[in-house]
Coordinates of C-alpha atoms and ligand atoms in Angstrom, one line a residue:
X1 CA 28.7 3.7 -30.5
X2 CA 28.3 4.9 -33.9
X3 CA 31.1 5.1 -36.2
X4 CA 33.3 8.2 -36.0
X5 CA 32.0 9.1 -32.2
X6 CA 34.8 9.1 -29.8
X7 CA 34.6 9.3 -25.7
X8 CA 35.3 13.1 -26.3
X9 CA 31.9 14.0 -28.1
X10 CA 30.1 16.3 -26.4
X11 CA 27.8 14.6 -24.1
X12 CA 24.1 14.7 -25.1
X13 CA 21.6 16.7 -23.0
X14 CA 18.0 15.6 -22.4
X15 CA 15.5 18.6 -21.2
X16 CA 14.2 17.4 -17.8
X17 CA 10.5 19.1 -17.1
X18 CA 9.8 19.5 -13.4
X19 CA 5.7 19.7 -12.7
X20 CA 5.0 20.1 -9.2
X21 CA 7.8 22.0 -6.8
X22 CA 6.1 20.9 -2.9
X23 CA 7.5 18.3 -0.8
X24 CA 9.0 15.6 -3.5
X25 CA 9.4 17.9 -6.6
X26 CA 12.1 20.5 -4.3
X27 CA 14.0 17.6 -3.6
X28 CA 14.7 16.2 -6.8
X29 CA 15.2 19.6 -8.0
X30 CA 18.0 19.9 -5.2
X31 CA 19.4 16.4 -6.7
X32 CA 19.5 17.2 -10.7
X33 CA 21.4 20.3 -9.8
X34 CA 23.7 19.5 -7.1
X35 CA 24.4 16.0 -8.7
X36 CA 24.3 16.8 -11.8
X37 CA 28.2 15.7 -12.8
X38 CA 27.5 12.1 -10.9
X39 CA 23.7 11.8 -12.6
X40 CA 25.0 12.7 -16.1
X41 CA 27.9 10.1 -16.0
X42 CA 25.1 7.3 -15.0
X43 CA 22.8 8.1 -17.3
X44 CA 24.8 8.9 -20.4
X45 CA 23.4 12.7 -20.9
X46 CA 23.5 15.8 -18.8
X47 CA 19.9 16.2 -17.3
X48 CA 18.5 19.6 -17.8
X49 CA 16.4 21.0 -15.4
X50 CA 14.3 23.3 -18.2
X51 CA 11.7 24.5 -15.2
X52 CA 9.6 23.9 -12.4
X53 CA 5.7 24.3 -13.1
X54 CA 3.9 25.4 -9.5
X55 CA 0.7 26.8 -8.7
X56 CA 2.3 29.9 -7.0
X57 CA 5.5 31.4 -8.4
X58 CA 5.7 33.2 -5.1
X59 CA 5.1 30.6 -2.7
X60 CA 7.7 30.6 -0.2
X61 CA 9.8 27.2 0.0
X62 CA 11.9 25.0 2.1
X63 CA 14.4 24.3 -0.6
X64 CA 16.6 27.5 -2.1
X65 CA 16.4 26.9 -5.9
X66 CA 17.2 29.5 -8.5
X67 CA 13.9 31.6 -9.2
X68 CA 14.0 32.0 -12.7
X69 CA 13.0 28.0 -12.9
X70 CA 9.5 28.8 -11.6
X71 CA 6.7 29.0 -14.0
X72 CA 3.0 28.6 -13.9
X73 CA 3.0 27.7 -17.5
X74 CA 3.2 23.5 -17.0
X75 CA 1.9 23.2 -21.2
X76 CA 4.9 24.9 -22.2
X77 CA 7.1 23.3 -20.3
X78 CA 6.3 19.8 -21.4
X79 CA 6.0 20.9 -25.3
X80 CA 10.0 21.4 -24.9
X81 CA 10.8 18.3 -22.7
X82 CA 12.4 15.0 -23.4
X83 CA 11.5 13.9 -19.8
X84 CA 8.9 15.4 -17.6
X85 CA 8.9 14.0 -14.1
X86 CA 4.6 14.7 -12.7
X87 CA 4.8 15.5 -8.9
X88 CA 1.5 17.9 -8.7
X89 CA -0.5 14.8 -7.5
X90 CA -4.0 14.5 -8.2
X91 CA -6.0 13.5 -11.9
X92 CA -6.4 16.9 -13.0
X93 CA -4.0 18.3 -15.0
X94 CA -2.0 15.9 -14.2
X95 CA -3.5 13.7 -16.3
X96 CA -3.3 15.8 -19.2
X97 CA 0.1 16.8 -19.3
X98 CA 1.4 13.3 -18.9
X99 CA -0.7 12.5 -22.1
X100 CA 0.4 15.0 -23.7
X101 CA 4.1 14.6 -22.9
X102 CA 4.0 10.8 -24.0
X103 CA 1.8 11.7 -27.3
X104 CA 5.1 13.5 -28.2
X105 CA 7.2 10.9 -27.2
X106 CA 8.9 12.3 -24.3
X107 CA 8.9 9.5 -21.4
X108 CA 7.2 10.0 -18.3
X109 CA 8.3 9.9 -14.3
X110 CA 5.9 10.1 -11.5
X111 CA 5.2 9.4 -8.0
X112 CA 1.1 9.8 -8.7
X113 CA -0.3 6.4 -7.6
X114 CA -4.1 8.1 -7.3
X115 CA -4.1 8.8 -11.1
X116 CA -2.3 5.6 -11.7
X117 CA -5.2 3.6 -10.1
X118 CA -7.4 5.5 -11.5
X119 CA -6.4 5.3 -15.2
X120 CA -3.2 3.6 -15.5
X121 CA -4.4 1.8 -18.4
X122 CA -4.7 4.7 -20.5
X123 CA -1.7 6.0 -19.5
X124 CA 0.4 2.8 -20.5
X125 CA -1.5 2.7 -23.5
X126 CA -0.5 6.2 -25.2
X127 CA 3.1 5.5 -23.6
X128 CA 3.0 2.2 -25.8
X129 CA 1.7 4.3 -28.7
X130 CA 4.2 6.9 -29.1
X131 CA 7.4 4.4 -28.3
X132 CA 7.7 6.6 -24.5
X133 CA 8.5 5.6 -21.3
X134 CA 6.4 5.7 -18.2
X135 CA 8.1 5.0 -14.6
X136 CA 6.4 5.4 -11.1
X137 CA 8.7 3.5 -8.7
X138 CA 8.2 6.5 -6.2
X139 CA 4.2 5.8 -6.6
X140 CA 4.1 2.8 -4.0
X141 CA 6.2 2.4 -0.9
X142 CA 8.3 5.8 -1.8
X143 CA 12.0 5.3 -1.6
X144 CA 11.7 1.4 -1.6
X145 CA 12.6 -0.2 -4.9
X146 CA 9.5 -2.4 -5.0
X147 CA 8.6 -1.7 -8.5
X148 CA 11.5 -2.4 -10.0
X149 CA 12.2 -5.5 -8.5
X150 CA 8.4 -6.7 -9.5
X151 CA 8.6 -5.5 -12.9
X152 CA 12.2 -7.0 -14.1
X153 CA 13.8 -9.2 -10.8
X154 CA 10.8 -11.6 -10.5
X155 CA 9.9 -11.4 -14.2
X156 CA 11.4 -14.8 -14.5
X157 CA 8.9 -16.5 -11.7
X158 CA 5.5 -16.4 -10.7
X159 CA 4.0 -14.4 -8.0
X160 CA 1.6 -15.5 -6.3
X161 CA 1.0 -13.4 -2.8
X162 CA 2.3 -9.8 -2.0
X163 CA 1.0 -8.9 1.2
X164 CA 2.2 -5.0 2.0
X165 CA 2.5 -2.2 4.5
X166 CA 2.0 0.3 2.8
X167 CA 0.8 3.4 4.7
X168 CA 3.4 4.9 6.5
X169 CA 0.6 7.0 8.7
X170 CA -1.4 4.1 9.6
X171 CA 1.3 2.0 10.9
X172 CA 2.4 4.8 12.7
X173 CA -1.1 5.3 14.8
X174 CA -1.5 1.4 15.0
X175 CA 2.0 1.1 16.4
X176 CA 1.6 4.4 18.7
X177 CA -1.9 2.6 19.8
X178 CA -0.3 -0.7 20.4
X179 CA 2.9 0.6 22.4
X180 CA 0.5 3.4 24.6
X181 CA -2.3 1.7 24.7
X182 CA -4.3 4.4 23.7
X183 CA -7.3 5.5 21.7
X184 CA -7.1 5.8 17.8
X185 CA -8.8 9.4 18.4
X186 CA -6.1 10.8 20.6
X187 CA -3.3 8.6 18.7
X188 CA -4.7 10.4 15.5
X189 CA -4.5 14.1 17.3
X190 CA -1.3 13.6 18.1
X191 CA 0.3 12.1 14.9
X192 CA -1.2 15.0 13.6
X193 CA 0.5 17.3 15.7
X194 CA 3.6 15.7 14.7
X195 CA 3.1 16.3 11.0
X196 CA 2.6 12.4 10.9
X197 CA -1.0 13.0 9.6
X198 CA -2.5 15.5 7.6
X199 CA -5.0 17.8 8.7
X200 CA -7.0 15.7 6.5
X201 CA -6.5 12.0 6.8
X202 CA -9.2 10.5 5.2
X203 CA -7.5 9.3 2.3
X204 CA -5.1 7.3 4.7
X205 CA -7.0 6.2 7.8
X206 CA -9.9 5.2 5.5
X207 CA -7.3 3.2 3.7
X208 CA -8.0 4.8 0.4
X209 CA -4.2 5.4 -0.3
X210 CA -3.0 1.8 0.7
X211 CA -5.8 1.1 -2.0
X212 CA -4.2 2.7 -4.4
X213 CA -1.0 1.1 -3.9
X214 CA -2.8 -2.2 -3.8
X215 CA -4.0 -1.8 -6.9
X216 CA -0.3 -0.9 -8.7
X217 CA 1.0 -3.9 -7.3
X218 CA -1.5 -6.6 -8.2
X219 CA -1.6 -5.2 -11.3
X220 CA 2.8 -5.5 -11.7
X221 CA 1.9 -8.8 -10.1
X222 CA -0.2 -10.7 -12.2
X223 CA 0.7 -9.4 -15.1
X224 CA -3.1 -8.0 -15.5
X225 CA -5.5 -4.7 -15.1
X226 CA -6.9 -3.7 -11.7
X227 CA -7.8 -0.5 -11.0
X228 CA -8.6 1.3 -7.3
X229 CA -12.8 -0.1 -8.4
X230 CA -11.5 -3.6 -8.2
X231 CA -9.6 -3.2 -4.4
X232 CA -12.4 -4.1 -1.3
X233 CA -11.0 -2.0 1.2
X234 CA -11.5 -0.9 4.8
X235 CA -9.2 1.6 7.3
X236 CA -8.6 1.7 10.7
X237 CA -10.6 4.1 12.0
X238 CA -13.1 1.4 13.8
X239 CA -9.9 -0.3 15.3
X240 CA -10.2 -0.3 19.3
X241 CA -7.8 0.2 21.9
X242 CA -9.3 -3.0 23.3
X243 CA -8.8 -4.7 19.4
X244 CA -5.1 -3.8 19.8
X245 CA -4.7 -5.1 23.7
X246 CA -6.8 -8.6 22.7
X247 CA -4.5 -8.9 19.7
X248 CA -1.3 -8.6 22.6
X249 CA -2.9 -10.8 25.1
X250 CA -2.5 -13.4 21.8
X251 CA 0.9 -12.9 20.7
X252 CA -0.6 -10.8 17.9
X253 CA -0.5 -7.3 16.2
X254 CA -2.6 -5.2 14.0
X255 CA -1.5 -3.8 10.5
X256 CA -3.3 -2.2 7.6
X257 CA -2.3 -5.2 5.1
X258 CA -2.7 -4.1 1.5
X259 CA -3.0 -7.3 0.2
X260 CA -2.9 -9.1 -3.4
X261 CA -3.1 -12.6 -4.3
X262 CA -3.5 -15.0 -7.2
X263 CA -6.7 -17.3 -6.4
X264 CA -8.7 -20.6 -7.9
X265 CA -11.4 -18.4 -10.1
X266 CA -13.2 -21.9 -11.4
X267 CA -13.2 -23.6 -14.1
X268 CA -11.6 -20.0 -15.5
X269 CA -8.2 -20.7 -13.7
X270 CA -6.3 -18.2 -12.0
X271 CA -8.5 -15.0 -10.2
X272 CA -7.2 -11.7 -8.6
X273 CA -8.6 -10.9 -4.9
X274 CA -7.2 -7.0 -3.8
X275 CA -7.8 -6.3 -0.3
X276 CA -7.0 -3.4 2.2
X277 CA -7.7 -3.8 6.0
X278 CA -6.6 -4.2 9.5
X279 CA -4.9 -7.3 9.8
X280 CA -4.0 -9.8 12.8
X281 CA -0.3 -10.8 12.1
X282 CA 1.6 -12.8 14.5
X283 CA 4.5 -10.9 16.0
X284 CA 6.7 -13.3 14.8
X285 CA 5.6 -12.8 11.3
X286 CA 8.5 -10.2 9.0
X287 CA 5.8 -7.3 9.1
X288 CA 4.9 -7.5 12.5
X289 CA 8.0 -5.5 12.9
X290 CA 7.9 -2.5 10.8
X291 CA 7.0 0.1 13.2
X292 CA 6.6 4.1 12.9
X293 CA 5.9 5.4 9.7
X294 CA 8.2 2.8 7.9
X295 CA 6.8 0.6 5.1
X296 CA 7.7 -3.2 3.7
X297 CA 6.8 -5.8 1.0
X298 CA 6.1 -8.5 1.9
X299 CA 6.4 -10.9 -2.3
X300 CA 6.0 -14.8 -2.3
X301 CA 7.2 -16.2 -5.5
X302 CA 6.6 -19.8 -6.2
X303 CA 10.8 -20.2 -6.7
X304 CA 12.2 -17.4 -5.1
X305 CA 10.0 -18.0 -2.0
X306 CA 9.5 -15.3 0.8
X307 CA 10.9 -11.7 -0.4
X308 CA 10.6 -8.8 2.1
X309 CA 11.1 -5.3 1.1
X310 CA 11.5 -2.5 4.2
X311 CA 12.4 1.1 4.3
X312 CA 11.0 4.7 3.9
X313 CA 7.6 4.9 2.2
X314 CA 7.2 8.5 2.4
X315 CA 8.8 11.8 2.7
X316 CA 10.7 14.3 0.2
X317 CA 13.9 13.4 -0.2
X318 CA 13.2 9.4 0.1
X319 CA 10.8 9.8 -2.4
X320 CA 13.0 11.9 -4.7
X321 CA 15.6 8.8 -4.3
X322 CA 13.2 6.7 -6.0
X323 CA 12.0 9.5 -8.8
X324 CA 15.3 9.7 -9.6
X325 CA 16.2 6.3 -10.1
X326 CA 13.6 6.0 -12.8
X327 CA 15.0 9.3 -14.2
X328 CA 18.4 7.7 -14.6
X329 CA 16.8 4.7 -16.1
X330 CA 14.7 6.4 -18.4
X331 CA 17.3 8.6 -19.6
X332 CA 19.7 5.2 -20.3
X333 CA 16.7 3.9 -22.5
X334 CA 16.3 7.0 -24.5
X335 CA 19.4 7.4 -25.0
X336 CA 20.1 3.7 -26.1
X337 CA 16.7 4.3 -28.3
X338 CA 15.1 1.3 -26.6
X339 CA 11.5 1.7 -24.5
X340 CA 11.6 -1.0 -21.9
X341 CA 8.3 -1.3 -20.7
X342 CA 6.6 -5.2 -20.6
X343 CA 3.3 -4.7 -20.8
X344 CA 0.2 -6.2 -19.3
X345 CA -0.1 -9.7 -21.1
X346 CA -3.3 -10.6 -19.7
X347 CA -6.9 -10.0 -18.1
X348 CA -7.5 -12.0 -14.9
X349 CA -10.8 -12.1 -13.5
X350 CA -11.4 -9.9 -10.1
X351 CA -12.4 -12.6 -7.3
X352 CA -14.7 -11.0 -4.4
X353 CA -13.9 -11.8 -0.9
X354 CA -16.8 -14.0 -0.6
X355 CA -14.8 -16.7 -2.5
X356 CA -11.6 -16.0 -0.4
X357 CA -10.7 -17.6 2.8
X358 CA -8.9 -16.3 5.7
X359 CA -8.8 -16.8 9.8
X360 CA -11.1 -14.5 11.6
X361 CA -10.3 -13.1 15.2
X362 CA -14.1 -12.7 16.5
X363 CA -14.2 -10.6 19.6
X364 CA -17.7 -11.3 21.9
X365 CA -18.7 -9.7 24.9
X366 CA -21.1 -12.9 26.6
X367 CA -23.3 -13.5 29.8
X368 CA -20.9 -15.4 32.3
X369 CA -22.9 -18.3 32.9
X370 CA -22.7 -22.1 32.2
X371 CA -23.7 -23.4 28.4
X372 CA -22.6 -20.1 26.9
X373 CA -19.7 -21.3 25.3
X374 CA -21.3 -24.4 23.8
X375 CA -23.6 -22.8 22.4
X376 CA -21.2 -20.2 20.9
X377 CA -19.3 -23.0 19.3
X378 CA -22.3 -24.5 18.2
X379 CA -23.1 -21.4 15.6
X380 CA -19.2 -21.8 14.3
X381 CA -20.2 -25.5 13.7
X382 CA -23.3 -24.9 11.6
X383 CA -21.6 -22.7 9.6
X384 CA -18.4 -24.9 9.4
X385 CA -16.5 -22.8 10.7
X386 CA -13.6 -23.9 12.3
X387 CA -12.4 -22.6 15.7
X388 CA -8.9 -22.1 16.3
X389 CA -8.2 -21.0 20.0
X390 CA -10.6 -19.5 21.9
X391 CA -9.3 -17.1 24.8
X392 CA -11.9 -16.1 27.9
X393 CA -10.8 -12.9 29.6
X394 CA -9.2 -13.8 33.1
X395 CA -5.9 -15.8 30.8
X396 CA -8.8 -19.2 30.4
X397 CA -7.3 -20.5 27.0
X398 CA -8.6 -23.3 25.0
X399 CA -5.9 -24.5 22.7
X400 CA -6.8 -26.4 19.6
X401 CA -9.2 -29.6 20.2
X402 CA -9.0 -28.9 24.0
X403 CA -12.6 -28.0 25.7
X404 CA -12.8 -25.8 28.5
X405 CA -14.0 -27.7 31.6
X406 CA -17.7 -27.1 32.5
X407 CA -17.4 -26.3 36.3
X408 CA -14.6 -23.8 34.9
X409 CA -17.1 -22.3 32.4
X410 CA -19.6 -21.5 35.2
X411 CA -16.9 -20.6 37.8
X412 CA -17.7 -16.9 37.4
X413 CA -21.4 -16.8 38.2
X414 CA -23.6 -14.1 36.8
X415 CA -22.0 -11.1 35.1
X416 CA -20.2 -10.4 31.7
X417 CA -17.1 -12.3 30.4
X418 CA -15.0 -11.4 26.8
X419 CA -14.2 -14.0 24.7
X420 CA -11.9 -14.1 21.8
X421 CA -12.4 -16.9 19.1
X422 CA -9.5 -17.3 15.9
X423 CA -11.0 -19.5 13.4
X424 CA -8.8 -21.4 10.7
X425 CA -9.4 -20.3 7.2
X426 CA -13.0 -19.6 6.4
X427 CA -15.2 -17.7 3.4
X428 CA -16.8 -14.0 4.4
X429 CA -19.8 -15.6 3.3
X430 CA -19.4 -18.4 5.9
X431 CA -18.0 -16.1 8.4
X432 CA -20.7 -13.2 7.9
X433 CA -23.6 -16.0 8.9
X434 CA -21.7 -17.0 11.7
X435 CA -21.2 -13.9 13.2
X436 CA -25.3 -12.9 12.3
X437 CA -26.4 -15.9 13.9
X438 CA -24.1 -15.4 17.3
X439 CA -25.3 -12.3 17.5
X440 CA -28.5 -13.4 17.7
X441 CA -27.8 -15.6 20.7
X442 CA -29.8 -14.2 23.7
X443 CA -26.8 -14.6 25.8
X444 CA -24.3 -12.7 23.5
X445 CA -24.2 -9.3 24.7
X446 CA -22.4 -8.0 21.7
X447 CA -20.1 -8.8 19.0
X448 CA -17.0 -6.4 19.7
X449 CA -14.8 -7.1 16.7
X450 CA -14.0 -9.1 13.9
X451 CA -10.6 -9.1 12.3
X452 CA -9.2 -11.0 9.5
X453 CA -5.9 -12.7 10.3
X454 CA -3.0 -13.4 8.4
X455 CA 0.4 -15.4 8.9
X456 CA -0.3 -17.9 11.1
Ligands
LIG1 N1 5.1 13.4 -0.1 C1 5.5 12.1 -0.1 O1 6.1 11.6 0.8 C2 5.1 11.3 -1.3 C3 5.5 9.9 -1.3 C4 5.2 9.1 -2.4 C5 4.5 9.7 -3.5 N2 4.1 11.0 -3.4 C6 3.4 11.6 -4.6 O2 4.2 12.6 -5.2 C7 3.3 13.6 -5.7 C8 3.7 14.9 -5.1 O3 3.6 14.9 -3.7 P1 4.1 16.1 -2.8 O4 4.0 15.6 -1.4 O5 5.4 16.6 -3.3 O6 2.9 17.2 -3.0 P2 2.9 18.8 -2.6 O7 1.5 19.1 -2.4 O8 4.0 19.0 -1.6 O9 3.4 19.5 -4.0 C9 2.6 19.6 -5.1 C10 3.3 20.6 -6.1 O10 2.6 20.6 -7.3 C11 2.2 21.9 -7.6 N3 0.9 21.9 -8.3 C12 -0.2 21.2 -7.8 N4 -1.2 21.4 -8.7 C13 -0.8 22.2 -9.7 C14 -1.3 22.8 -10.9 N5 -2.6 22.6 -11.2 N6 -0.5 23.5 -11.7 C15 0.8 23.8 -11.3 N7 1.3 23.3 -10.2 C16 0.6 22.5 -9.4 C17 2.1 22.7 -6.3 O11 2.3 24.1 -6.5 C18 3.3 22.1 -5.6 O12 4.5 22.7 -5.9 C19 1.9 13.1 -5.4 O13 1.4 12.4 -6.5 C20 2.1 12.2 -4.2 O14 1.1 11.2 -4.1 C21 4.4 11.8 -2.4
LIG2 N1 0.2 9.4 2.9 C1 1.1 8.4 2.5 C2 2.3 9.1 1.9 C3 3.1 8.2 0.9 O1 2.3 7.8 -0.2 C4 1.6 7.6 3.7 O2 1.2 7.9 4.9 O3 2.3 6.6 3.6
LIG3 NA1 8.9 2.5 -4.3

């Protein structure tokens, strides 16, 4: 404290500018003005609500705030801010008013992980610049402090796997499919009657979204850049009632993994691989049971070990929970005078997925006759590819190294028979000729699926 200043000073108010008033933005609107004794003893300074920028003044709302905080004028608002919290979503203007708030110095909140994927870089550079903050705990896995933990807990270790749920309306239609049984179409129609899904999912069930999130956390991760370019990703929408039963019949279940790890890049050490897909997981395995619309993070840290992180990943006042524990934060640091943000240290070279290995669940639909088998396995063994189990429908399981007795391989007689290989770890390029080359068997119907596996 400086000399002379007593406890009875009058406390010192930062000017907090709301952009965006919709689902998240009403809530912590409701929060800095109903808290606002509680929020201004944590963070040292009263917190300000100086407006609320919104496309329509008019609009009507869920959330009764005073009307004279409305304003369609968002450049105005952030010229007089010493904090502007960005829930509009989307680049444009987002973008540009976050730049311009940090250009003046004023720190920065946000949930927006599409811009942040986009062009965090830029965004963390003009923070650096002009000494300002820029926080987004809210932008992945909403009210779960995942961030947080990533950025300052583990910054004492090394990560070197975060494996993540989190899209809370995919794991909501795969868990629907997988305790019905039904078809991702109808699952879909429904969650979207429910207000699970928006009227236009693309951005989730495509797995654009998780993508985003992917990206944010390999990037806190390593310690290095990755935007939404660098994340191979792939939704749910081809995922199969029949996927979902198979992966039952096998102790399994299916999750859109977002998933970042540290792997061998050569002779230039350590590379990045960013993933997004539907994922076998054991149901023993942590994630297996995060069901609904509830997300977790899943860290491993080479001394901490196995981390999970679980709770809401969406909704307004979850979110808001996490926007305004940055706020507080930020508010600490500008009062203190100190900017707190560790920046990216280095530039880690993306790795494709064709030098990554993972199991593969191949689904096959076969002529039930004798020698098909064989000559199934014979294709995984020219790849080197190694089989796990293979499961024949009709409960016929081959555990590992034991072979399937011939009179039982012909026991069926003519007709069709499903069978369900899980490989141990294996390269997509490896894999992809494998899966070419069975399908090019004259007795392989059709190749029904193939899912990457995880956790076992
Ligand atoms: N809703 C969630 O559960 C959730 C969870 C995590 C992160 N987020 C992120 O939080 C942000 C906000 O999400 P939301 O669900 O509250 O959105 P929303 O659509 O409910 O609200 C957006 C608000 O921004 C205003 N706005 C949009 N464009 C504007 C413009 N050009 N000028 C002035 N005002 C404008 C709208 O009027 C509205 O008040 C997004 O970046 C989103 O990705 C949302
Ligand atoms: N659409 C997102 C909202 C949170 O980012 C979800 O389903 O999880
Ligand atoms: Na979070």
């Amino acid at each position: 404290m400086a000399e002379g200043s007593t406890l009875t000073e009058a406390p010192r108010v930062l000017r907090v500018a709301l952009l965006g008033g919709g689902t998240v933005g009403s809530q912590v609107a409701r929060i800095l003005l109903d808290d606002a004794e509680a929020l201004a003893a944590r963070a040292g300074a009263r917190l300000e609500l100086v407006g609320i920028a919104v496309r329509n003044v008019d609009a009507p709302r869920d959330v009764e705030l005073p009307r004279e905080l409305y304003t369609t004028d968002a450049e105005s608002l952030v010229a007089s801010a010493d904090l502007v919290i960005e829930l509009m979503g989307g680049i444009e203007p987002a973008r540009t008013h976050i730049i311009a708030a940090l250009r003046r110095g004023a720190s920065v909140v946000t949930g927006n992980k599409a811009l942040l994927a986009q062009d965090g870089a830029t965004l963390f550079d003009e923070a650096d610049a002009h000494g300002a903050e820029l926080n987004f705990e809210a932008a992945v896995a909403g009210a779960i402090p995942i961030i947080r933990p990533i950025r300052e807990s583990l910054s004492g270790d090394r990560i070197t796997r975060v494996l993540g749920i989190v899209n809370g309306t995919t794991n909501f239609i795969l868990d629907a499919m997988d305790t019905t049984g039904a078809q991702f179409e109808d699952v879909l129609a429904e969650a979207q009657r429910l207000g699970y899904a928006e009227a236009d999912p693309t951005a989730d069930v495509e797995g654009l979204d998780a993508a985003a999130k992917a990206a944010i956390l390999a990037s806190l991760a390593f310690h290095t850049r990755v935007t939404l370019e660098d994340v191979r990703c792939e939704g749910i929408t081809g995922v199969t009632a029949s996927d979902i039963a198979a992966a039952q019949d096998a102790g399994m279940t299916i999750k859109l993994l977002a998933i970042a790890e540290l792997v061998p890049a050569g002779a230039a050490g350590d590379g990045v691989s960013v993933r997004v897909h539907p994922t076998l997981l054991p149901a023993k395995h942590p994630l297996a049971a995060v069901r609904g619309a509830y997300n977790a993070v899943f860290v491993e840290a080479e001394n901490a070990g196995a981390l999970m992180f679980y709770g809401a990943g969406a909704g307004g006042a979850p979110t808001a929970s996490a926007i305004m524990g940055d706020v507080v934060t930020t508010a600490r640091r500008i009062i203190a005078g100190s900017p707190g943000r560790a920046g990216t240290t280095r530039t880690l070279p993306i790795v494709g997925l064709e030098s990554v290995t993972t199991s593969y669940s191949i689904g096959l639909e076969v002529a039930d006759e004798p020698g098909v088998l064989s000559r199934v396995a014979q294709v995984f063994a020219d790849h080197g590819v190694s089989i796990e189990t293979m499961r024949q429908k009709l409960e016929q399981k081959i555990g590992r190294g034991e072979v399937l007795p011939a009179a039982e391989e012909g026991a069926h007689g003519a007709g069709r028979a499903e069978l369900r290989f899980v490989t141990h770890r294996a390269s997509e390029a490896a894999l992809a000729a494998t899966v070419a080359d069975i399908k090019n068997l004259d007795v392989v119907e059709s190749v029904t699926s193939v899912l990457r596996v995880e956790g076992i």
